[in-house]
JSON list of C-alpha atoms in Angstrom, two decimals:
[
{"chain": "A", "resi": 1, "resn": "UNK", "atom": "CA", "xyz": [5.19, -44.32, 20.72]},
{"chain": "A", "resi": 2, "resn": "UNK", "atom": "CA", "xyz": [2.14, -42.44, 18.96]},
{"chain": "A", "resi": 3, "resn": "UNK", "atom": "CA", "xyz": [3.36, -39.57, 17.33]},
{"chain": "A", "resi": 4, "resn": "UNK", "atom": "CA", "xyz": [0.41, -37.12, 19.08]},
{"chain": "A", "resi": 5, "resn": "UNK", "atom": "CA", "xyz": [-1.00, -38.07, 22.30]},
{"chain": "A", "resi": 6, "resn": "UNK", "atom": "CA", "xyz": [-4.23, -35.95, 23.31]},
{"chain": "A", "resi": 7, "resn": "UNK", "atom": "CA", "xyz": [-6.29, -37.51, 26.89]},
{"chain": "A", "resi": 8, "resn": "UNK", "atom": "CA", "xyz": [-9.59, -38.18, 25.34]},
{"chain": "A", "resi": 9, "resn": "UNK", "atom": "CA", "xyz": [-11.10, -37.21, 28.72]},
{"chain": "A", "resi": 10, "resn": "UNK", "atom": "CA", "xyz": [-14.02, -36.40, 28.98]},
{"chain": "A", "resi": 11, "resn": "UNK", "atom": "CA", "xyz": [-13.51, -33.54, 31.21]},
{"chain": "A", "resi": 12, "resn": "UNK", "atom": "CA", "xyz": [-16.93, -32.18, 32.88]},
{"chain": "A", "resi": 13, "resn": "UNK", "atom": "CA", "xyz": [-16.11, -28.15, 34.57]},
{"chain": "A", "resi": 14, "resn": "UNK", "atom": "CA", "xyz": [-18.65, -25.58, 35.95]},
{"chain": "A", "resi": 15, "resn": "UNK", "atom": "CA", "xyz": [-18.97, -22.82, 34.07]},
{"chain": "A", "resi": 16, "resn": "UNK", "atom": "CA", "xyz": [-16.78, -19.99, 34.89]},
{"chain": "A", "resi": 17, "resn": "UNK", "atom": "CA", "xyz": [-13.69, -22.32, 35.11]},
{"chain": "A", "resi": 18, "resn": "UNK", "atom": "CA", "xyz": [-10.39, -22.35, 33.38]},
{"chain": "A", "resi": 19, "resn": "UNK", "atom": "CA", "xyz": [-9.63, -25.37, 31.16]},
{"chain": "A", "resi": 20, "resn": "UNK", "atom": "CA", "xyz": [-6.29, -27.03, 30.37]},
{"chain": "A", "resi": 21, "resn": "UNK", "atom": "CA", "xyz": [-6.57, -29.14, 27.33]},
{"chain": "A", "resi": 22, "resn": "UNK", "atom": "CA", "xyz": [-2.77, -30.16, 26.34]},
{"chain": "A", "resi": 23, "resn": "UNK", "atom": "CA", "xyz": [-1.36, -32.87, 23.66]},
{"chain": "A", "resi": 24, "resn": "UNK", "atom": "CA", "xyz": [2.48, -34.41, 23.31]},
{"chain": "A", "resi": 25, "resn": "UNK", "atom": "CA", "xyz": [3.90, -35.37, 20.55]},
{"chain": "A", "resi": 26, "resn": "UNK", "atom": "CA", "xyz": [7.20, -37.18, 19.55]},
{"chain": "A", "resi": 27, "resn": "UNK", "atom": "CA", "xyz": [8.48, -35.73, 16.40]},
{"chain": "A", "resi": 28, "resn": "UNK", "atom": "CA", "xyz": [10.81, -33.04, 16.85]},
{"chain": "A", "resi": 29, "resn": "UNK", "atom": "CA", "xyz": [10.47, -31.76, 12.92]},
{"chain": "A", "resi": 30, "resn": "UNK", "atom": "CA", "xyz": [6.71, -30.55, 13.72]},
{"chain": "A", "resi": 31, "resn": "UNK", "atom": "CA", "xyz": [7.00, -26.76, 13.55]},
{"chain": "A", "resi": 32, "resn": "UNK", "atom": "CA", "xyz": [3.10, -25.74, 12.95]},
{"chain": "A", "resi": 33, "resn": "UNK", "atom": "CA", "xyz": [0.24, -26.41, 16.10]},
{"chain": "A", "resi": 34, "resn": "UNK", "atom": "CA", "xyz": [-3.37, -25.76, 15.70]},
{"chain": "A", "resi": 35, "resn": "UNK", "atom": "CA", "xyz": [-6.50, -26.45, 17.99]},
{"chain": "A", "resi": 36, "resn": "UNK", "atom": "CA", "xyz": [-9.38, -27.35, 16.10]},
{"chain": "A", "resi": 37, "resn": "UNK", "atom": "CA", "xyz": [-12.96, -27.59, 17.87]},
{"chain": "A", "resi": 38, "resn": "UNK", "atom": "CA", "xyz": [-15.82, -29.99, 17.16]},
{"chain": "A", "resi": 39, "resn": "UNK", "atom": "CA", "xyz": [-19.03, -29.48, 17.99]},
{"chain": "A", "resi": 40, "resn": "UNK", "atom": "CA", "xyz": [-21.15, -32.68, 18.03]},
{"chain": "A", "resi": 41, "resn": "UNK", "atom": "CA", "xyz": [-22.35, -33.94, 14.73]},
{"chain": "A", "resi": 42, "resn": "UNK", "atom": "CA", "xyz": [-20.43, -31.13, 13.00]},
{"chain": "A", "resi": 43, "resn": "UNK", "atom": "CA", "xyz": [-16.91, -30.92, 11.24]},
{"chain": "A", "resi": 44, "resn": "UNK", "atom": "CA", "xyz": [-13.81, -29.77, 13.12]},
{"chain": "A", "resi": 45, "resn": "UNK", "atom": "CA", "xyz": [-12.96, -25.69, 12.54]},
{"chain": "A", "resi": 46, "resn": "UNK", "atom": "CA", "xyz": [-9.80, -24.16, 13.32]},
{"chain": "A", "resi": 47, "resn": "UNK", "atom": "CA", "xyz": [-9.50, -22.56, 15.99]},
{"chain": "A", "resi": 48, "resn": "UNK", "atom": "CA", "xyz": [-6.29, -21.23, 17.08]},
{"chain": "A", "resi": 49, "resn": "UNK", "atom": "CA", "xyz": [-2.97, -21.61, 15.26]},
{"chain": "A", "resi": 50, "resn": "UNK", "atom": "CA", "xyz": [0.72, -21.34, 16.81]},
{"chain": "A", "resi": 51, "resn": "UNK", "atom": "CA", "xyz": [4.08, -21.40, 14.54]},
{"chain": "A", "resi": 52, "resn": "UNK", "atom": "CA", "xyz": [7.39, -23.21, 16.87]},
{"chain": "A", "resi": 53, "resn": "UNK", "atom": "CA", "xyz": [7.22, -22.22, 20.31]},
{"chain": "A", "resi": 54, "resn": "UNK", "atom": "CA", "xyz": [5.58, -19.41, 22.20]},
{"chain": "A", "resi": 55, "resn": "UNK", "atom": "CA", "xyz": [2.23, -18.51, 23.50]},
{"chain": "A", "resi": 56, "resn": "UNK", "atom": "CA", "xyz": [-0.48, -17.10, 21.35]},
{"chain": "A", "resi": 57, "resn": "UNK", "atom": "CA", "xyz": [-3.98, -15.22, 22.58]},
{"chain": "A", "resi": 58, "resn": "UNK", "atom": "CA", "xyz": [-7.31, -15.06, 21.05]},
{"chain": "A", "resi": 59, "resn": "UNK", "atom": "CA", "xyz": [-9.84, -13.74, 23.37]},
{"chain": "A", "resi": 60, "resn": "UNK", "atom": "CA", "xyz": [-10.92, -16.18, 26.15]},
{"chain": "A", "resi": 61, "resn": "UNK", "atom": "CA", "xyz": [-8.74, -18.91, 24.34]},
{"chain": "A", "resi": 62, "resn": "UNK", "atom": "CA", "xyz": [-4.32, -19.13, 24.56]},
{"chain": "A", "resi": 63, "resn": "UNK", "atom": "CA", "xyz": [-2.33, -21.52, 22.60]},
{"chain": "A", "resi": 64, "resn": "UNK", "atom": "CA", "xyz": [1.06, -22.52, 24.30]},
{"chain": "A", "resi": 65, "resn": "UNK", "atom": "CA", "xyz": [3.64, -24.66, 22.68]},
{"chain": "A", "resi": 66, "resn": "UNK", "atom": "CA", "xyz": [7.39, -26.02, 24.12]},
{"chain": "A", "resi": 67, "resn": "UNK", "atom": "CA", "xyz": [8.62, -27.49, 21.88]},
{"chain": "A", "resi": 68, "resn": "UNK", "atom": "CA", "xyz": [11.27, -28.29, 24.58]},
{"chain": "A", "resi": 69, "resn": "UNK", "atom": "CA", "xyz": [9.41, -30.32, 25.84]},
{"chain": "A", "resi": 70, "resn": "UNK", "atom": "CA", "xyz": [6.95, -31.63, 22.87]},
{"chain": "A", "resi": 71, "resn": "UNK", "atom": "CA", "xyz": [3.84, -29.94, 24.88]},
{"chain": "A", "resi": 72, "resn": "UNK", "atom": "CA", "xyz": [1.32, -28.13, 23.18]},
{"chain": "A", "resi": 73, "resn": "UNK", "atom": "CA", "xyz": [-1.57, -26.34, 25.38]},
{"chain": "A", "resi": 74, "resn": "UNK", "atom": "CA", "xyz": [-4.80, -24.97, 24.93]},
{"chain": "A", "resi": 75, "resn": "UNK", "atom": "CA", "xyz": [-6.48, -22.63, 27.83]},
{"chain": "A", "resi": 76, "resn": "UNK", "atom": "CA", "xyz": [-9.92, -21.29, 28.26]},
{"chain": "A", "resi": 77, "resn": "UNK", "atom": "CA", "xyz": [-10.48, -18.66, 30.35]},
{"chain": "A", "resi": 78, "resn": "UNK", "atom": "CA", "xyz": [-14.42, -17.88, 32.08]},
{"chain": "A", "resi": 79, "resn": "UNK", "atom": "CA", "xyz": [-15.33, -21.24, 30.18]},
{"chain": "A", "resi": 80, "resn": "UNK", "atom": "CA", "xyz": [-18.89, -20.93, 28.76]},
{"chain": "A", "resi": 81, "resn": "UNK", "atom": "CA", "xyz": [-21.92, -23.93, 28.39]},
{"chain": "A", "resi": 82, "resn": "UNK", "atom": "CA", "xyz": [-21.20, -23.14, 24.08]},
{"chain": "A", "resi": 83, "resn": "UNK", "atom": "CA", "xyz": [-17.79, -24.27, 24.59]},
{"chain": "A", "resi": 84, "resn": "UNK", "atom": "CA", "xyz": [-18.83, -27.94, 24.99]},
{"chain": "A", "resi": 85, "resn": "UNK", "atom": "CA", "xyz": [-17.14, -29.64, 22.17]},
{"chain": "A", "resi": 86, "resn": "UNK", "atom": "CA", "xyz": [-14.35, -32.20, 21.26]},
{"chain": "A", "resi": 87, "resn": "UNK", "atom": "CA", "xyz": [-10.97, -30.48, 21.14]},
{"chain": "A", "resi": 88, "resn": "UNK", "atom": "CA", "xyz": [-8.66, -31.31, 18.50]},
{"chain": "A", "resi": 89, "resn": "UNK", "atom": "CA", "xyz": [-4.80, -30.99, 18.31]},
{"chain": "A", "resi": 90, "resn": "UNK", "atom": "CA", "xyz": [-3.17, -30.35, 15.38]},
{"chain": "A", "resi": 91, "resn": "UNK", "atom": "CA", "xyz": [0.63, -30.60, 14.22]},
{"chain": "A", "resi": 92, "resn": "UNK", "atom": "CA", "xyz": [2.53, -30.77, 10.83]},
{"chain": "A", "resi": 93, "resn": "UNK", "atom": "CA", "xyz": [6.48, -30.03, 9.78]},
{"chain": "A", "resi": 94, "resn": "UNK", "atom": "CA", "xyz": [4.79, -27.63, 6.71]},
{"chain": "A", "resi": 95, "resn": "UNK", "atom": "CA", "xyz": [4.88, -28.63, 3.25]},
{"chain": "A", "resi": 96, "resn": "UNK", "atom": "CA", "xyz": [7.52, -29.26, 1.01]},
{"chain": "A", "resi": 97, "resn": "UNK", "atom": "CA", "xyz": [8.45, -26.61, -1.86]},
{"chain": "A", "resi": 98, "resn": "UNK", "atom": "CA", "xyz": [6.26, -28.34, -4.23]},
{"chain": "A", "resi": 99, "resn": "UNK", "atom": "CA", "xyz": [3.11, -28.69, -2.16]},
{"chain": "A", "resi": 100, "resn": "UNK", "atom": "CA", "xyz": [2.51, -31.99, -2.31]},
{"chain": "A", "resi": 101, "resn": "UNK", "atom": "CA", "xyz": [3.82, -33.59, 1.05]},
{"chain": "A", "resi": 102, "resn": "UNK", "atom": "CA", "xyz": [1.08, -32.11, 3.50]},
{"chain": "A", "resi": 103, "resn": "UNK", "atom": "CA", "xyz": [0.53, -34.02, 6.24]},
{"chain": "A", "resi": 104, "resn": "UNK", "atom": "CA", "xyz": [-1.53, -32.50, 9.06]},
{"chain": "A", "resi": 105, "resn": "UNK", "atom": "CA", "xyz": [-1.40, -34.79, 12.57]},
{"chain": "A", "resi": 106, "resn": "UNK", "atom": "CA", "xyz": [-4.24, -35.15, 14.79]},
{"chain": "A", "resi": 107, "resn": "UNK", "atom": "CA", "xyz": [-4.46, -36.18, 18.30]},
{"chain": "A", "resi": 108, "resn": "UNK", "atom": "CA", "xyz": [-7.48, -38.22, 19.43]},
{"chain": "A", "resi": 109, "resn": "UNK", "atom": "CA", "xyz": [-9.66, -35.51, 20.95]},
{"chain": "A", "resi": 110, "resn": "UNK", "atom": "CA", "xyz": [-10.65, -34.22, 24.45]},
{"chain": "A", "resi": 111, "resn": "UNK", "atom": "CA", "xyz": [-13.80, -33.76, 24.92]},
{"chain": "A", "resi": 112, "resn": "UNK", "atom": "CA", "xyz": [-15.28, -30.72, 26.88]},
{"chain": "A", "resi": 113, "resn": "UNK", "atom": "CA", "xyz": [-18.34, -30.74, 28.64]},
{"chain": "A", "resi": 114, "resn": "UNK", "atom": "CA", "xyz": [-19.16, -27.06, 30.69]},
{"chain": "A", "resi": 115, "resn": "UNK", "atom": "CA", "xyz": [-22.25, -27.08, 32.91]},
{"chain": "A", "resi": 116, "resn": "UNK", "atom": "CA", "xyz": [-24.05, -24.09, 33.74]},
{"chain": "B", "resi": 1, "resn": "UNK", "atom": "CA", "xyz": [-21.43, -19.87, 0.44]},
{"chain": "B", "resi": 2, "resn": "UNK", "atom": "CA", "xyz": [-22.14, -23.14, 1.28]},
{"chain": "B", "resi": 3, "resn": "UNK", "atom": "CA", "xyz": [-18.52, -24.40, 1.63]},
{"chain": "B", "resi": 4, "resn": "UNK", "atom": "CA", "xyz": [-17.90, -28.19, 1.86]},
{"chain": "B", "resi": 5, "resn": "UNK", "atom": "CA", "xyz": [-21.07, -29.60, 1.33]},
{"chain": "B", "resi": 6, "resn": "UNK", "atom": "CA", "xyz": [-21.42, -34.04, 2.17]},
{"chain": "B", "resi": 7, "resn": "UNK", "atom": "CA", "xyz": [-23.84, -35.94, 1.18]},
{"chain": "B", "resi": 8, "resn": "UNK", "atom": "CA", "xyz": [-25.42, -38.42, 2.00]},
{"chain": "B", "resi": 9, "resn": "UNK", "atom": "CA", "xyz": [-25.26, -37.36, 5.83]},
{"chain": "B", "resi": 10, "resn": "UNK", "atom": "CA", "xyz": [-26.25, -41.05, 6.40]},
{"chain": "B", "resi": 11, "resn": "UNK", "atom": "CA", "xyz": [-25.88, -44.28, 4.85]},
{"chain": "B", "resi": 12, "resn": "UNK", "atom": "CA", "xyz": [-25.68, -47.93, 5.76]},
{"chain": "B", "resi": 13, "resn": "UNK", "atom": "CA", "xyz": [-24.59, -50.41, 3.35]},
{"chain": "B", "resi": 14, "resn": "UNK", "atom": "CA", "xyz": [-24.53, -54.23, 3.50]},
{"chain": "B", "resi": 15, "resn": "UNK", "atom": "CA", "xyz": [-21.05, -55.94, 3.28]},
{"chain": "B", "resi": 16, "resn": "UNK", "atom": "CA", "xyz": [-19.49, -56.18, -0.40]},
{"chain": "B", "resi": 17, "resn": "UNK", "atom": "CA", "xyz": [-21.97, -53.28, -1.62]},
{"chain": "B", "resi": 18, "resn": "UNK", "atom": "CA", "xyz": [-20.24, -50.14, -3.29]},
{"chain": "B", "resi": 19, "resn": "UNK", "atom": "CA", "xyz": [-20.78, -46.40, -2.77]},
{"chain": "B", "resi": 20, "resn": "UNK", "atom": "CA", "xyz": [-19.94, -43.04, -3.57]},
{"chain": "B", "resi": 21, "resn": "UNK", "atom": "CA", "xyz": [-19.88, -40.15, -1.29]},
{"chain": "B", "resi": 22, "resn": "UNK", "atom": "CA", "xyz": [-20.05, -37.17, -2.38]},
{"chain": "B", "resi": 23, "resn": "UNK", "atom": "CA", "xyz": [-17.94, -33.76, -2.05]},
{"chain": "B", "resi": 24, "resn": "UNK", "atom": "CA", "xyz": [-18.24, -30.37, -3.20]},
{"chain": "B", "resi": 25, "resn": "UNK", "atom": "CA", "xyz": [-16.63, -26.75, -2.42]},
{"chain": "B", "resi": 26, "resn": "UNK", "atom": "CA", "xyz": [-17.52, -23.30, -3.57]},
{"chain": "B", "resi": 27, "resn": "UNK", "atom": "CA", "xyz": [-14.81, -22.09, -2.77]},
{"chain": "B", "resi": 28, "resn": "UNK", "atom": "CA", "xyz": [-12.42, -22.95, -5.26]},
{"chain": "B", "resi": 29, "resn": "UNK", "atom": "CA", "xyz": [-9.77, -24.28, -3.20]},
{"chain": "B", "resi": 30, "resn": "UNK", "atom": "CA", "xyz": [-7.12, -26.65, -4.96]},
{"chain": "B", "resi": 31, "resn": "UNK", "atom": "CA", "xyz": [-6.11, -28.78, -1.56]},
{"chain": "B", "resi": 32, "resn": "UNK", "atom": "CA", "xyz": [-8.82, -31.41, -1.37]},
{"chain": "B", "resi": 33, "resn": "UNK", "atom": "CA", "xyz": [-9.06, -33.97, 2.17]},
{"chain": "B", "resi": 34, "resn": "UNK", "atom": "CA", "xyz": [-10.92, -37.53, 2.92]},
{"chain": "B", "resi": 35, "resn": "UNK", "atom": "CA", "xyz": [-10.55, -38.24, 6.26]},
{"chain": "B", "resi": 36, "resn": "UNK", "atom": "CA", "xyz": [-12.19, -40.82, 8.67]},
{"chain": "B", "resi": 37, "resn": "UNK", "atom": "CA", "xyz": [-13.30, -40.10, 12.61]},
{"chain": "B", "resi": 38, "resn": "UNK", "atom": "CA", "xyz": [-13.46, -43.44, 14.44]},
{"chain": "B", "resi": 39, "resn": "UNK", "atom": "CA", "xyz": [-14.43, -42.94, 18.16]},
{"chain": "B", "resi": 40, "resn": "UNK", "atom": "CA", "xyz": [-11.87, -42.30, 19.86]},
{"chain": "B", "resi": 41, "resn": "UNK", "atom": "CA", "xyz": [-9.15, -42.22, 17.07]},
{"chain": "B", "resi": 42, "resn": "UNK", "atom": "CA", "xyz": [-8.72, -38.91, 15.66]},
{"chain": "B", "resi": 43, "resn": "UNK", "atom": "CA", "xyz": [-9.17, -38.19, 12.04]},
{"chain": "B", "resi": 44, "resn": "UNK", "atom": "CA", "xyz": [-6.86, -40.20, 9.49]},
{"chain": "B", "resi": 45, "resn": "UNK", "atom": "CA", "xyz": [-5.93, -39.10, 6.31]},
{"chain": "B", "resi": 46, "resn": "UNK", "atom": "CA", "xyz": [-7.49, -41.67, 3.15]},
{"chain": "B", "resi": 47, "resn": "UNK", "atom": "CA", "xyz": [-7.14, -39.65, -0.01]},
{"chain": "B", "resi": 48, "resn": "UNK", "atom": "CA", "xyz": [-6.07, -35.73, -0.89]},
{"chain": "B", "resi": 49, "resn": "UNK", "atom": "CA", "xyz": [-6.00, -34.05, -4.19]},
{"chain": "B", "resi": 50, "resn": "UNK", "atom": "CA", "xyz": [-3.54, -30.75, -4.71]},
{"chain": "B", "resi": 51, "resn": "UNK", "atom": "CA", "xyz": [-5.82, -29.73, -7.20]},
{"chain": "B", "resi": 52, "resn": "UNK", "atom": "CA", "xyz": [-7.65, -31.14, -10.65]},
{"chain": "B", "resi": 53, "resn": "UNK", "atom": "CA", "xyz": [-6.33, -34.34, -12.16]},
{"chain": "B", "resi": 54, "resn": "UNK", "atom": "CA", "xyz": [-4.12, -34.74, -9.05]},
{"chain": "B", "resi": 55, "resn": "UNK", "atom": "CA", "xyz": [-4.66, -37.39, -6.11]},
{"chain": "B", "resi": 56, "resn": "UNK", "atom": "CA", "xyz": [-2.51, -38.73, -3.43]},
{"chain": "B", "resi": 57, "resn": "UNK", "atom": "CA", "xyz": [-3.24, -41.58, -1.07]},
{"chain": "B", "resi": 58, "resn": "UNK", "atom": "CA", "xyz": [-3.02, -40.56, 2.86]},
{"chain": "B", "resi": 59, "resn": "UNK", "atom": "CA", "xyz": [-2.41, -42.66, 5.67]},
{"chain": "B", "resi": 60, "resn": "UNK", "atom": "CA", "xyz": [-5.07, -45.23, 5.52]},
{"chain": "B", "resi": 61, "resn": "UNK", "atom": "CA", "xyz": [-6.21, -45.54, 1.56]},
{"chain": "B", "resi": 62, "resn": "UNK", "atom": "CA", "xyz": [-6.96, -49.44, 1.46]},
{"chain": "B", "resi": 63, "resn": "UNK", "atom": "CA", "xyz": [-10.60, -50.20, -0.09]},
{"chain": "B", "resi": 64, "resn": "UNK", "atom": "CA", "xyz": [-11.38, -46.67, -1.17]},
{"chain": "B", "resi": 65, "resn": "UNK", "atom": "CA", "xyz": [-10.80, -44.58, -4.47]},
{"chain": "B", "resi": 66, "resn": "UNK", "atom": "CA", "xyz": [-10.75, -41.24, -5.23]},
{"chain": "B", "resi": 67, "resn": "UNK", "atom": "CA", "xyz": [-11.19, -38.62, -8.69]},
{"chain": "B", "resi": 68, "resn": "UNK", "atom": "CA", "xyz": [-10.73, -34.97, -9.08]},
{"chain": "B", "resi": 69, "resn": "UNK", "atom": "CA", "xyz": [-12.23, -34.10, -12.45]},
{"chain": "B", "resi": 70, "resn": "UNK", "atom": "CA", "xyz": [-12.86, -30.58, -11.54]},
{"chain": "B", "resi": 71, "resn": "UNK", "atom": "CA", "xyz": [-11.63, -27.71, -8.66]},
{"chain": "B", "resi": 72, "resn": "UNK", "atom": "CA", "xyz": [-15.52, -28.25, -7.27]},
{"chain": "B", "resi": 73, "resn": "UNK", "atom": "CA", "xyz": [-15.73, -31.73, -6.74]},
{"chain": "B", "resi": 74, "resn": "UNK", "atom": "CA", "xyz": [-13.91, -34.71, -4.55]},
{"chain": "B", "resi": 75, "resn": "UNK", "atom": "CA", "xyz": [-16.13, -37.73, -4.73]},
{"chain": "B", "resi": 76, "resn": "UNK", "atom": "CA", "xyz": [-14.86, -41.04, -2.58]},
{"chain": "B", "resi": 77, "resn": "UNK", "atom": "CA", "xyz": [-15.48, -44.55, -3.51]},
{"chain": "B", "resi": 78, "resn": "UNK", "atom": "CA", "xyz": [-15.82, -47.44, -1.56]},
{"chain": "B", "resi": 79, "resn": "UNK", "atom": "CA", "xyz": [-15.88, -50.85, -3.44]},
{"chain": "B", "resi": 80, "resn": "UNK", "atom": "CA", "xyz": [-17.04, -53.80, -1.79]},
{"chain": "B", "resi": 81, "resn": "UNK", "atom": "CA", "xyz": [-18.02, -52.05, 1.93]},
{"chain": "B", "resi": 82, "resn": "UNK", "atom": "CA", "xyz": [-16.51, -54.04, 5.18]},
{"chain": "B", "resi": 83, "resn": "UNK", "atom": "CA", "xyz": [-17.41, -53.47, 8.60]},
{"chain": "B", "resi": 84, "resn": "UNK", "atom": "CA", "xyz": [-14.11, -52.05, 8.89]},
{"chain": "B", "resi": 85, "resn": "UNK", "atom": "CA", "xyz": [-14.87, -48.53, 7.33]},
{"chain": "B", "resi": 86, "resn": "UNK", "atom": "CA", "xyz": [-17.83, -47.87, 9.51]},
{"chain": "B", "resi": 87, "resn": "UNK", "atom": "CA", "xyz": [-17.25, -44.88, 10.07]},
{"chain": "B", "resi": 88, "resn": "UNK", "atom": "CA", "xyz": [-17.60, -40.60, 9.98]},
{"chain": "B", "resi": 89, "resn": "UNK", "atom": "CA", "xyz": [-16.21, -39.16, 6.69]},
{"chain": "B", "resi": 90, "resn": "UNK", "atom": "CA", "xyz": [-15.12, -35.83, 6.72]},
{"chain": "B", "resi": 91, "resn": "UNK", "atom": "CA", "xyz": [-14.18, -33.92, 3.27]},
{"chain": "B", "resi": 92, "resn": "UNK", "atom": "CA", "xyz": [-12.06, -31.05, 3.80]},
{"chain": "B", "resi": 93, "resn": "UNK", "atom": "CA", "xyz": [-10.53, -28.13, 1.66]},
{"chain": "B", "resi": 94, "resn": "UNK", "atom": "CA", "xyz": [-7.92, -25.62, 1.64]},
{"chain": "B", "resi": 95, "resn": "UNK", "atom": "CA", "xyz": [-7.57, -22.76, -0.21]},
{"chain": "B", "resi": 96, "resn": "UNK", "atom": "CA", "xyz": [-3.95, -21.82, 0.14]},
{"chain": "B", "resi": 97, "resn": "UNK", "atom": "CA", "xyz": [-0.10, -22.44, 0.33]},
{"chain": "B", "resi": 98, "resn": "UNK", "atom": "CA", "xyz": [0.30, -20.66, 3.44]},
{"chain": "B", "resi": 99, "resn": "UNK", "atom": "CA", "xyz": [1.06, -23.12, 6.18]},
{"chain": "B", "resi": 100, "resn": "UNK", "atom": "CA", "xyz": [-1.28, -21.09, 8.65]},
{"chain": "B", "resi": 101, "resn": "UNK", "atom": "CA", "xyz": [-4.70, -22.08, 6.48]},
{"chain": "B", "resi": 102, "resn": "UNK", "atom": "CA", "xyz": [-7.02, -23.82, 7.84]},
{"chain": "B", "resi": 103, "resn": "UNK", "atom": "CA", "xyz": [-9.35, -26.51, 6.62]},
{"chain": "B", "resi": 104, "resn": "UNK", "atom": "CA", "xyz": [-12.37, -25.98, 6.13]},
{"chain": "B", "resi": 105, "resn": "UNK", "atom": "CA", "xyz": [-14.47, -29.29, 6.67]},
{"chain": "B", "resi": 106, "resn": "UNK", "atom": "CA", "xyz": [-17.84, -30.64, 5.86]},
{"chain": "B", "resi": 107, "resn": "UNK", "atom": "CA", "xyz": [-20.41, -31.74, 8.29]},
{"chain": "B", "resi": 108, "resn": "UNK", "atom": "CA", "xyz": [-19.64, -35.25, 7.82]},
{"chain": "B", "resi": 109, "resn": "UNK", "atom": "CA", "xyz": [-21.03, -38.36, 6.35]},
{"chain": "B", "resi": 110, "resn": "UNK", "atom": "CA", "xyz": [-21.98, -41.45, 8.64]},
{"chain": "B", "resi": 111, "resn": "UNK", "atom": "CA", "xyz": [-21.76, -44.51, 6.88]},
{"chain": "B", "resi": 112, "resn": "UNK", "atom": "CA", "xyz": [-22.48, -48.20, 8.52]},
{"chain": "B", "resi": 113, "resn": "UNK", "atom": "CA", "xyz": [-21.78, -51.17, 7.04]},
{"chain": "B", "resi": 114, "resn": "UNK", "atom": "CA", "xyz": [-23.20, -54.25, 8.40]}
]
């Protein structure tokens, strides 16, 4: 079993719509979720960041995670044209004391497409 | 600031040739990322550096090598190019022990090797 496992898509919506991007993973010790975005021919930037489980809002954009259930989630609410990118998620257990054992976990990507 | 700058943006190299790309920050972080984007793979981790005179080999570090001579710079090396590291290179940095920041990644470098 991968450790992260993201649906690649791609997943076409009108503009307007809400999107459901969402990831599983199978390692209970990850304790730190982030969404990065990609826009196409760029590097990844963060996005939105969520610490164990709860739900977390930023604008348009919420971050679940159940840890529960090893589910992260990414919404987007009135989904614009510029949010057309690849959707990345994001997972590690932190860093040990001395700083050395960072490890960050990325799923495969989703790809967004939203159509005016 | 410029941030992570990549170059080359593009390459292509014939099998068993070498190269260096090339990584720089401004923003004198001491967490230093290679990574590589196949399609449809996600990013893997090749080489990091925790700061100057430090490296660390990632997740998939086979036929590359790495130096950190100075806060600034991150260069990668690739010795006797396969068709197997086609790929997008992505440098990252990070400028913090806080497990909440981000990286902060270049625009890429897209290297074929044929």
């Amino acid at each position: 079993q991968k450790e992260v496992e993201q649906d690649p898509g791609p997943l076409s919506v009108p503009e307007g719509a809400i999107v459901s991007l969402n990831c599983t993973y199978s390692n209970s010790a990850f304790q730190y979720f982030m969404w990065y975005r990609q826009y196409s021919r760029k590097g990844p930037e963060l996005l939105m960041y969520t610490y164990s489980s709860g739900n977390k809002e930023d604008g348009r954009f919420t971050a679940q995670v159940d840890k529960s259930s090893k589910y992260i989630s990414l919404f987007i609410r009135d989904s614009q044209p510029s949010d057309s990118a690849t959707y990345l998620c994001a997972m590690n257990r932190g860093r040990s004391s001395g700083g050395s054992n960072y490890k960050l976990t990325f799923g495969k990507g989703t790809l967004l497409t939203v159509n005016p | 600031n410029a941030g992570v700058t990549q170059t080359p943006k593009f390459r292509i190299l014939k099998i068993g040739q070498s190269m260096t790309l090339q990584c720089a920050q401004d923003m004198n972080h001491n967490y230093m990322y290679w990574y590589r984007q196949d399609p449809g793979m996600g990013l893997k981790l090749i080489y990091y550096s925790v700061g100057a005179g430090i490296t660390d080999k990632g997740e998939v570090p086979n036929g590359y090598n790495v130096s950190r001579s100075t806060t600034e710079d991150f260069p990668l090396r690739l010795e006797l190019a396969a068709p197997s590291q086609t790929s997008v290179y992505f440098c990252a940095s990070e400028g913090s022990r806080h497990y909440n920041s981000p990286l902060h990644f270049g625009n890429g470098t897209r290297l074929t090797v044929t």
